[in-house]
PDB file of C-alpha atoms and ligand atoms in Angstrom:
ATOM      1  CA  MET A1426     -17.973 -62.254 -46.028  1.00 44.00           C
ATOM      2  CA  SER A1427     -20.917 -61.315 -43.931  1.00 44.00           C
ATOM      3  CA  ASN A1428     -18.881 -61.886 -40.756  1.00 49.00           C
ATOM      4  CA  ILE A1429     -16.137 -59.587 -41.891  1.00 48.00           C
ATOM      5  CA  PHE A1430     -18.716 -57.032 -42.867  1.00 48.00           C
ATOM      6  CA  ASN A1431     -20.213 -57.223 -39.400  1.00 48.00           C
ATOM      7  CA  ILE A1432     -16.849 -56.691 -37.754  1.00 45.00           C
ATOM      8  CA  PHE A1433     -16.281 -53.569 -39.810  1.00 47.00           C
ATOM      9  CA  LYS A1434     -19.771 -52.415 -39.142  1.00 44.00           C
ATOM     10  CA  LYS A1435     -19.329 -52.826 -35.402  1.00 41.00           C
ATOM     11  CA  LYS A1436     -16.013 -51.056 -35.338  1.00 43.00           C
ATOM     12  CA  GLU A1437     -17.000 -48.138 -37.423  1.00 40.00           C
ATOM     13  CA  PRO A1438     -19.187 -46.222 -34.974  1.00 41.00           C
ATOM     14  CA  GLU A1439     -16.509 -46.511 -32.281  1.00 44.00           C
ATOM     15  CA  SER A1440     -13.685 -45.190 -34.399  1.00 40.00           C
ATOM     16  CA  SER A1441     -15.698 -42.326 -35.805  1.00 39.00           C
ATOM     17  CA  SER A1442     -17.461 -41.345 -32.593  1.00 55.00           C
ATOM     18  CA  LYS A1443     -15.875 -38.443 -30.823  1.00 70.00           C
ATOM     19  CA  GLU A1444     -16.188 -38.331 -27.093  1.00 78.00           C
ATOM     20  CA  ASN A1445     -18.404 -35.473 -26.091  1.00 89.00           C
ATOM     21  CA  TRP A1446     -18.748 -33.533 -22.896  1.00 91.00           C
ATOM     22  CA  GLU A1447     -22.417 -34.366 -22.408  1.00 91.00           C
ATOM     23  CA  ASP A1448     -21.469 -38.050 -22.045  1.00 90.00           C
ATOM     24  CA  LEU A1449     -18.426 -37.413 -19.860  1.00 93.00           C
ATOM     25  CA  LYS A1450     -20.018 -34.791 -17.627  1.00 93.00           C
ATOM     26  CA  PRO A1451     -22.128 -37.211 -15.507  1.00 94.00           C
ATOM     27  CA  ILE A1452     -18.907 -39.075 -14.632  1.00 94.00           C
ATOM     28  CA  MET A1453     -17.057 -35.864 -13.760  1.00 95.00           C
ATOM     29  CA  VAL A1454     -19.786 -33.887 -11.995  1.00 96.00           C
ATOM     30  CA  PRO A1455     -19.354 -35.613  -8.602  1.00 96.00           C
ATOM     31  CA  HIS A1456     -15.744 -34.326  -8.679  1.00 96.00           C
ATOM     32  CA  LYS A1457     -16.585 -30.788  -9.734  1.00 97.00           C
ATOM     33  CA  ARG A1458     -15.001 -27.991  -7.713  1.00 97.00           C
ATOM     34  CA  LEU A1459     -15.216 -24.258  -8.044  1.00 98.00           C
ATOM     35  CA  ALA A1460     -12.000 -22.455  -8.921  1.00 98.00           C
ATOM     36  CA  TRP A1461     -11.870 -18.722  -8.207  1.00 98.00           C
ATOM     37  CA  PHE A1462      -9.942 -16.453 -10.533  1.00 98.00           C
ATOM     38  CA  PRO A1463      -8.735 -13.154  -9.062  1.00 98.00           C
ATOM     39  CA  ASN A1464      -9.646  -9.851 -10.692  1.00 98.00           C
ATOM     40  CA  THR A1465      -6.624  -7.625 -10.265  1.00 98.00           C
ATOM     41  CA  ILE A1466      -5.491  -4.076 -10.939  1.00 97.00           C
ATOM     42  CA  GLU A1467      -1.991  -2.658 -10.910  1.00 94.00           C
ATOM     43  CA  LYS A1468      -2.138  -0.515  -7.823  1.00 86.00           C
ATOM     44  CA  GLY A1469      -0.469  -0.095  -4.470  1.00 83.00           C
ATOM     45  CA  SER A1470      -2.820  -0.890  -1.604  1.00 87.00           C
ATOM     46  CA  THR A1471      -2.883  -1.069   2.183  1.00 93.00           C
ATOM     47  CA  PRO A1472      -0.606  -3.631   3.927  1.00 94.00           C
ATOM     48  CA  THR A1473      -3.548  -5.893   4.813  1.00 95.00           C
ATOM     49  CA  SER A1474      -5.008  -6.038   1.280  1.00 96.00           C
ATOM     50  CA  SER A1475      -4.946  -9.161  -0.871  1.00 98.00           C
ATOM     51  CA  LYS A1476      -2.371  -8.847  -3.618  1.00 98.00           C
ATOM     52  CA  PHE A1477       0.335 -10.247  -5.809  1.00 98.00           C
ATOM     53  CA  SER A1478       3.639  -8.652  -4.776  1.00 97.00           C
ATOM     54  CA  GLY A1479       3.798  -5.246  -3.076  1.00 95.00           C
ATOM     55  CA  ILE A1480       4.034  -4.634   0.668  1.00 96.00           C
ATOM     56  CA  PRO A1481       3.019  -7.453   3.042  1.00 96.00           C
ATOM     57  CA  VAL A1482       1.528  -6.979   6.462  1.00 96.00           C
ATOM     58  CA  LEU A1483       4.331  -7.209   9.052  1.00 97.00           C
ATOM     59  CA  SER A1484       4.324  -6.713  12.804  1.00 95.00           C
ATOM     60  CA  LYS A1485       6.382  -3.986  14.455  1.00 93.00           C
ATOM     61  CA  ASP A1486       8.702  -6.615  15.931  1.00 88.00           C
ATOM     62  CA  GLU A1487       9.715  -8.266  12.714  1.00 94.00           C
ATOM     63  CA  LYS A1488      11.881  -7.646   9.695  1.00 95.00           C
ATOM     64  CA  TRP A1489      10.810  -8.317   6.123  1.00 97.00           C
ATOM     65  CA  PRO A1490      11.318 -12.100   5.690  1.00 98.00           C
ATOM     66  CA  CYS A1491      14.719 -12.915   4.177  1.00 98.00           C
ATOM     67  CA  CYS A1492      15.963 -15.899   2.220  1.00 98.00           C
ATOM     68  CA  SER A1493      17.961 -18.396   4.311  1.00 97.00           C
ATOM     69  CA  ASN A1494      20.400 -18.840   1.432  1.00 97.00           C
ATOM     70  CA  CYS A1495      21.309 -15.269   0.403  1.00 97.00           C
ATOM     71  CA  ASN A1496      19.896 -13.370   3.407  1.00 97.00           C
ATOM     72  CA  GLU A1497      18.230 -10.872   1.055  1.00 97.00           C
ATOM     73  CA  PRO A1498      14.561  -9.822   1.448  1.00 98.00           C
ATOM     74  CA  MET A1499      12.316 -12.178  -0.525  1.00 98.00           C
ATOM     75  CA  GLN A1500       9.687 -11.176  -3.090  1.00 98.00           C
ATOM     76  CA  LEU A1501       6.140 -11.231  -1.797  1.00 98.00           C
ATOM     77  CA  PHE A1502       4.449 -13.481  -4.377  1.00 98.00           C
ATOM     78  CA  LEU A1503       1.008 -13.563  -2.847  1.00 98.00           C
ATOM     79  CA  GLN A1504      -0.921 -12.213   0.103  1.00 98.00           C
ATOM     80  CA  LEU A1505      -4.500 -13.310   0.749  1.00 98.00           C
ATOM     81  CA  ASN A1506      -6.566 -11.771   3.509  1.00 97.00           C
ATOM     82  CA  SER A1507      -9.261 -14.265   4.541  1.00 97.00           C
ATOM     83  CA  GLN A1508     -11.695 -11.353   4.744  1.00 96.00           C
ATOM     84  CA  ASP A1509     -11.257 -10.684   1.019  1.00 97.00           C
ATOM     85  CA  LEU A1510     -12.019 -14.249  -0.080  1.00 98.00           C
ATOM     86  CA  PRO A1511     -15.287 -15.210  -1.778  1.00 97.00           C
ATOM     87  CA  GLU A1512     -18.102 -15.528   0.786  1.00 96.00           C
ATOM     88  CA  SER A1513     -18.245 -19.347   0.600  1.00 96.00           C
ATOM     89  CA  GLU A1514     -14.451 -19.730   0.937  1.00 97.00           C
ATOM     90  CA  LYS A1515     -13.655 -17.343   3.788  1.00 95.00           C
ATOM     91  CA  THR A1516     -12.257 -20.029   6.113  1.00 96.00           C
ATOM     92  CA  VAL A1517     -10.333 -21.977   3.495  1.00 97.00           C
ATOM     93  CA  PHE A1518      -6.922 -21.604   5.166  1.00 98.00           C
ATOM     94  CA  GLY A1519      -8.179 -20.405   8.565  1.00 95.00           C
ATOM     95  CA  LYS A1520      -8.517 -16.851   9.837  1.00 94.00           C
ATOM     96  CA  GLY A1521      -5.829 -14.313   9.060  1.00 96.00           C
ATOM     97  CA  ILE A1522      -3.551 -13.428   6.175  1.00 97.00           C
ATOM     98  CA  LEU A1523      -1.772 -15.981   4.019  1.00 98.00           C
ATOM     99  CA  GLN A1524       1.631 -14.873   2.736  1.00 98.00           C
ATOM    100  CA  VAL A1525       3.903 -16.472   0.170  1.00 98.00           C
ATOM    101  CA  PHE A1526       7.497 -15.233  -0.023  1.00 98.00           C
ATOM    102  CA  TYR A1527       9.895 -16.547  -2.648  1.00 98.00           C
ATOM    103  CA  CYS A1528      13.520 -15.625  -3.312  1.00 98.00           C
ATOM    104  CA  THR A1529      14.123 -14.508  -6.902  1.00 97.00           C
ATOM    105  CA  ASN A1530      17.795 -13.609  -6.403  1.00 96.00           C
ATOM    106  CA  ARG A1531      19.293 -14.568  -9.775  1.00 92.00           C
ATOM    107  CA  GLU A1532      22.853 -13.719  -8.793  1.00 93.00           C
ATOM    108  CA  LYS A1533      22.889 -16.313  -6.018  1.00 94.00           C
ATOM    109  CA  GLU A1534      20.490 -18.612  -7.887  1.00 96.00           C
ATOM    110  CA  CYS A1535      18.679 -19.488  -4.677  1.00 97.00           C
ATOM    111  CA  GLU A1536      15.851 -21.134  -6.605  1.00 96.00           C
ATOM    112  CA  VAL A1537      18.301 -23.703  -7.982  1.00 96.00           C
ATOM    113  CA  SER A1538      20.601 -24.142  -4.983  1.00 96.00           C
ATOM    114  CA  CYS A1539      17.641 -24.476  -2.606  1.00 97.00           C
ATOM    115  CA  ASP A1540      15.565 -26.715  -4.911  1.00 97.00           C
ATOM    116  CA  ALA A1541      12.686 -24.263  -4.675  1.00 97.00           C
ATOM    117  CA  PHE A1542      10.534 -26.480  -6.903  1.00 97.00           C
ATOM    118  CA  PHE A1543      10.289 -28.839  -3.913  1.00 97.00           C
ATOM    119  CA  PRO A1544       8.064 -27.934  -0.951  1.00 97.00           C
ATOM    120  CA  PHE A1545       9.561 -26.392   2.216  1.00 97.00           C
ATOM    121  CA  SER A1546      12.571 -24.904   0.424  1.00 97.00           C
ATOM    122  CA  GLN A1547      14.881 -22.595   2.410  1.00 97.00           C
ATOM    123  CA  SER A1548      14.383 -19.853  -0.186  1.00 98.00           C
ATOM    124  CA  THR A1549      10.606 -19.703   0.344  1.00 98.00           C
ATOM    125  CA  LEU A1550       8.261 -18.899   3.208  1.00 98.00           C
ATOM    126  CA  VAL A1551       4.552 -19.665   3.310  1.00 98.00           C
ATOM    127  CA  ARG A1552       2.652 -18.732   6.446  1.00 98.00           C
ATOM    128  CA  VAL A1553      -0.614 -17.425   7.846  1.00 98.00           C
ATOM    129  CA  VAL A1554      -0.339 -14.424  10.170  1.00 97.00           C
ATOM    130  CA  ASP A1555      -3.098 -12.981  12.278  1.00 95.00           C
ATOM    131  CA  TYR A1556      -1.871  -9.633  13.587  1.00 91.00           C
ATOM    132  CA  ASN A1557      -4.154  -7.197  15.333  1.00 88.00           C
ATOM    133  CA  ASP A1558      -4.172  -3.584  14.167  1.00 87.00           C
ATOM    134  CA  ASP A1559      -2.026  -2.405  17.107  1.00 89.00           C
ATOM    135  CA  ILE A1560       1.088  -4.299  16.061  1.00 92.00           C
ATOM    136  CA  ILE A1561       0.966  -3.830  12.302  1.00 92.00           C
ATOM    137  CA  ALA A1562       3.988  -1.865  11.092  1.00 90.00           C
ATOM    138  CA  SER A1563       4.718  -2.451   7.423  1.00 91.00           C
ATOM    139  CA  PRO A1564       7.362  -0.465   5.549  1.00 92.00           C
ATOM    140  CA  THR A1565       6.162   2.018   2.938  1.00 91.00           C
ATOM    141  CA  LYS A1566       8.738   0.901   0.394  1.00 93.00           C
ATOM    142  CA  SER A1567       9.756  -2.607  -0.604  1.00 95.00           C
ATOM    143  CA  PRO A1568      13.386  -3.522   0.276  1.00 96.00           C
ATOM    144  CA  VAL A1569      13.339  -6.262  -2.404  1.00 96.00           C
ATOM    145  CA  THR A1570      15.808  -5.828  -5.282  1.00 93.00           C
ATOM    146  CA  ASP A1571      13.807  -5.557  -8.520  1.00 93.00           C
ATOM    147  CA  ALA A1572      10.510  -5.864  -6.618  1.00 96.00           C
ATOM    148  CA  PHE A1573       7.607  -6.717  -8.894  1.00 96.00           C
ATOM    149  CA  SER A1574       4.910  -4.116  -9.095  1.00 95.00           C
ATOM    150  CA  GLU A1575       1.870  -4.760  -6.983  1.00 96.00           C
ATOM    151  CA  ARG A1576      -1.416  -6.098  -8.339  1.00 97.00           C
ATOM    152  CA  GLN A1577      -4.235  -5.733  -5.892  1.00 97.00           C
ATOM    153  CA  ILE A1578      -6.948  -8.419  -5.878  1.00 98.00           C
ATOM    154  CA  ILE A1579     -10.267  -6.614  -6.094  1.00 97.00           C
ATOM    155  CA  GLY A1580     -12.662  -9.500  -6.708  1.00 98.00           C
ATOM    156  CA  TRP A1581     -13.147 -13.090  -7.820  1.00 98.00           C
ATOM    157  CA  GLU A1582     -14.805 -14.935 -10.671  1.00 98.00           C
ATOM    158  CA  SER A1583     -15.713 -18.601 -10.286  1.00 98.00           C
ATOM    159  CA  MET A1584     -15.528 -21.368 -12.868  1.00 97.00           C
ATOM    160  CA  GLU A1585     -16.210 -25.099 -12.704  1.00 97.00           C
ATOM    161  CA  ASP A1586     -13.022 -27.119 -12.491  1.00 97.00           C
ATOM    162  CA  TYR A1587     -12.317 -30.827 -12.909  1.00 97.00           C
ATOM    163  CA  PRO A1588      -9.314 -33.057 -12.117  1.00 95.00           C
ATOM    164  CA  ASN A1589      -7.047 -34.471 -14.806  1.00 93.00           C
ATOM    165  CA  GLY A1590      -7.170 -38.103 -15.967  1.00 90.00           C
ATOM    166  CA  GLU A1591      -4.432 -39.281 -13.598  1.00 91.00           C
ATOM    167  CA  GLU A1592      -5.933 -37.633 -10.566  1.00 93.00           C
ATOM    168  CA  ILE A1593      -9.458 -38.900 -11.190  1.00 93.00           C
ATOM    169  CA  GLU A1594      -8.043 -42.379 -11.658  1.00 92.00           C
ATOM    170  CA  ALA A1595      -6.449 -42.101  -8.212  1.00 91.00           C
ATOM    171  CA  ILE A1596      -9.945 -41.303  -6.884  1.00 91.00           C
ATOM    172  CA  GLY A1597     -11.108 -44.565  -8.419  1.00 92.00           C
ATOM    173  CA  VAL A1598     -12.694 -43.459 -11.700  1.00 93.00           C
ATOM    174  CA  THR A1599     -11.199 -44.985 -14.822  1.00 91.00           C
ATOM    175  CA  LEU A1600     -11.541 -42.929 -17.978  1.00 91.00           C
ATOM    176  CA  THR A1601     -11.026 -44.152 -21.524  1.00 90.00           C
ATOM    177  CA  ASP A1602      -8.159 -42.572 -23.467  1.00 89.00           C
ATOM    178  CA  LYS A1603     -10.692 -40.540 -25.425  1.00 90.00           C
ATOM    179  CA  GLN A1604     -12.305 -39.257 -22.265  1.00 91.00           C
ATOM    180  CA  SER A1605      -8.896 -38.251 -20.877  1.00 89.00           C
ATOM    181  CA  ASP A1606      -8.106 -36.540 -24.183  1.00 90.00           C
ATOM    182  CA  LEU A1607     -11.369 -34.647 -24.034  1.00 92.00           C
ATOM    183  CA  LEU A1608     -10.555 -33.377 -20.532  1.00 91.00           C
ATOM    184  CA  CYS A1609      -7.226 -32.166 -21.935  1.00 90.00           C
ATOM    185  CA  ASP A1610      -8.931 -30.526 -24.932  1.00 91.00           C
ATOM    186  CA  LEU A1611     -11.304 -28.720 -22.584  1.00 93.00           C
ATOM    187  CA  GLU A1612      -8.224 -27.585 -20.626  1.00 94.00           C
ATOM    188  CA  TYR A1613      -9.230 -29.109 -17.305  1.00 95.00           C
ATOM    189  CA  PRO A1614      -7.828 -28.621 -14.734  1.00 97.00           C
ATOM    190  CA  LEU A1615      -7.872 -24.891 -15.489  1.00 97.00           C
ATOM    191  CA  SER A1616      -4.556 -23.045 -15.791  1.00 97.00           C
ATOM    192  CA  LYS A1617      -3.771 -19.460 -14.615  1.00 98.00           C
ATOM    193  CA  ASP A1618      -3.741 -18.099 -11.062  1.00 98.00           C
ATOM    194  CA  LYS A1619      -6.655 -19.444  -9.077  1.00 98.00           C
ATOM    195  CA  LEU A1620      -7.962 -20.065  -5.583  1.00 98.00           C
ATOM    196  CA  LEU A1621      -8.973 -23.700  -4.963  1.00 98.00           C
ATOM    197  CA  GLY A1622     -10.267 -25.834  -7.844  1.00 98.00           C
ATOM    198  CA  TRP A1623      -8.078 -28.726  -9.015  1.00 98.00           C
ATOM    199  CA  PRO A1624      -4.299 -28.385  -9.437  1.00 98.00           C
ATOM    200  CA  CYS A1625      -3.094 -28.039 -12.990  1.00 97.00           C
ATOM    201  CA  TRP A1626      -0.253 -30.563 -12.720  1.00 96.00           C
ATOM    202  CA  VAL A1627       2.518 -30.211 -15.282  1.00 94.00           C
ATOM    203  CA  GLN A1628       4.149 -33.486 -14.241  1.00 92.00           C
ATOM    204  CA  GLY A1629       2.331 -36.119 -12.205  1.00 92.00           C
ATOM    205  CA  VAL A1630       0.049 -35.606  -9.221  1.00 95.00           C
ATOM    206  CA  GLU A1631       2.370 -34.178  -6.541  1.00 94.00           C
ATOM    207  CA  TYR A1632       0.639 -33.149  -3.336  1.00 97.00           C
ATOM    208  CA  PRO A1633       3.383 -32.558  -0.741  1.00 98.00           C
ATOM    209  CA  GLY A1634       3.121 -34.708   2.383  1.00 98.00           C
ATOM    210  CA  CYS A1635       2.655 -32.850   5.663  1.00 98.00           C
ATOM    211  CA  PRO A1636       5.954 -33.023   7.643  1.00 97.00           C
ATOM    212  CA  GLU A1637       3.961 -33.728  10.777  1.00 98.00           C
ATOM    213  CA  CYS A1638       1.349 -36.312   9.788  1.00 98.00           C
ATOM    214  CA  GLY A1639       2.463 -37.330   6.298  1.00 98.00           C
ATOM    215  CA  LYS A1640      -0.989 -36.766   4.807  1.00 98.00           C
ATOM    216  CA  PRO A1641      -1.194 -35.131   1.359  1.00 97.00           C
ATOM    217  CA  MET A1642      -1.642 -31.402   1.768  1.00 98.00           C
ATOM    218  CA  LYS A1643      -4.607 -29.610   0.223  1.00 98.00           C
ATOM    219  CA  LEU A1644      -4.499 -27.131  -2.651  1.00 98.00           C
ATOM    220  CA  ILE A1645      -5.192 -23.570  -1.573  1.00 98.00           C
ATOM    221  CA  PHE A1646      -3.906 -21.523  -4.492  1.00 98.00           C
ATOM    222  CA  GLN A1647      -2.276 -22.019  -7.868  1.00 98.00           C
ATOM    223  CA  ILE A1648       0.245 -19.451  -9.139  1.00 98.00           C
ATOM    224  CA  ASP A1649       0.910 -19.980 -12.819  1.00 98.00           C
ATOM    225  CA  SER A1650       3.872 -18.636 -14.806  1.00 98.00           C
ATOM    226  CA  GLU A1651       3.492 -15.032 -15.922  1.00 97.00           C
ATOM    227  CA  ASP A1652      -0.153 -14.542 -15.105  1.00 98.00           C
ATOM    228  CA  ASN A1653      -0.409 -11.937 -12.339  1.00 98.00           C
ATOM    229  CA  LEU A1654       3.273 -12.181 -11.409  1.00 98.00           C
ATOM    230  CA  PRO A1655       5.926 -11.372 -14.021  1.00 97.00           C
ATOM    231  CA  TYR A1656       7.684 -14.602 -13.096  1.00 97.00           C
ATOM    232  CA  MET A1657       8.263 -17.878 -14.864  1.00 97.00           C
ATOM    233  CA  PHE A1658       8.682 -21.104 -12.870  1.00 97.00           C
ATOM    234  CA  GLY A1659      11.392 -22.945 -14.835  1.00 95.00           C
ATOM    235  CA  ASP A1660      10.112 -23.492 -18.368  1.00 95.00           C
ATOM    236  CA  VAL A1661       6.486 -22.298 -18.117  1.00 96.00           C
ATOM    237  CA  GLY A1662       5.929 -24.222 -14.893  1.00 97.00           C
ATOM    238  CA  CYS A1663       3.009 -23.955 -12.530  1.00 98.00           C
ATOM    239  CA  SER A1664       3.206 -23.628  -8.735  1.00 98.00           C
ATOM    240  CA  HIS A1665       0.854 -24.733  -5.986  1.00 98.00           C
ATOM    241  CA  ILE A1666       0.360 -23.430  -2.464  1.00 98.00           C
ATOM    242  CA  THR A1667      -0.799 -26.253  -0.214  1.00 98.00           C
ATOM    243  CA  GLN A1668      -1.726 -26.623   3.449  1.00 98.00           C
ATOM    244  CA  CYS A1669      -2.243 -29.592   5.784  1.00 98.00           C
ATOM    245  CA  GLU A1670      -5.904 -29.797   6.771  1.00 97.00           C
ATOM    246  CA  SER A1671      -4.971 -31.010  10.279  1.00 97.00           C
ATOM    247  CA  HIS A1672      -1.866 -28.865  10.825  1.00 98.00           C
ATOM    248  CA  LYS A1673      -2.817 -25.458   9.501  1.00 97.00           C
ATOM    249  CA  ASP A1674       0.650 -24.007  10.140  1.00 97.00           C
ATOM    250  CA  ARG A1675       2.171 -26.452   7.646  1.00 98.00           C
ATOM    251  CA  LEU A1676       2.095 -24.690   4.304  1.00 98.00           C
ATOM    252  CA  ALA A1677       4.235 -24.979   1.208  1.00 98.00           C
ATOM    253  CA  ILE A1678       4.853 -23.730  -2.297  1.00 98.00           C
ATOM    254  CA  ALA A1679       6.152 -26.194  -4.895  1.00 98.00           C
ATOM    255  CA  TRP A1680       6.159 -26.235  -8.671  1.00 98.00           C
ATOM    256  CA  ALA A1681       6.914 -28.343 -11.712  1.00 97.00           C
ATOM    257  CA  CYS A1682       7.562 -27.655 -15.371  1.00 95.00           C
ATOM    258  CA  SER A1683       7.797 -29.868 -18.426  1.00 89.00           C
TER     259      SER A1683
HETATM  260 ZN1   ZN B1452      17.956 -16.096  -1.814  1.00 74.35          ZN
HETATM  261 ZN1   ZN B1453      -0.507 -32.708   8.979  1.00 74.35          ZN
END
């Protein structure tokens, strides 16, 4: 009897103990990153401003980027001017202006026919431009059908961010199921639109490989469904803008949903 009693006694604290953040934090802290959440206002701004949708900076020699599938002008999803980034993150993608174009033509269903959830789709364009003032010539009006209204990024707010259970395991840290559950309960990695931090993966960990060197590309920005853009990736999916750390001109947008 006493043996059985001891077994129960031993098991009891484990089954009733709830994992708490104070215990998990020392394991996670070495993998802490800052994620930066944009403060935005609905407002048209100058072509070089950082924004969701609106008018991108273009040079006088170029046309608004068009989709390779339907040949229509693509929505500007995001434009980030490196000068507008938080002080500590100014060089995160290099000098210049990062632009993300994405075709939302529903009639031609470019998103589906071009597999736009995969990186490097023909109906997307992600690039960094570095035009000098002399050659900037952006249109005053968007040629995009049903263009989303512009939200200018006017500042940033940082929050601590942590990887999910699968990603931290890939780094070599094994969490118990309860610890993984706690990370989920605390909603790490953080959702919503954010600069840097850890990707909020809907499916598994899916860093695109650089077409040139094959290395996993690095997260630059996360665009979530219906946060600053009135757009849903599949069924409440989440998209990630990534860049190769060695080949800075290799950039991609890709997304997944459940
Ligand atoms: Zn298209
Ligand atoms: Zn590369």
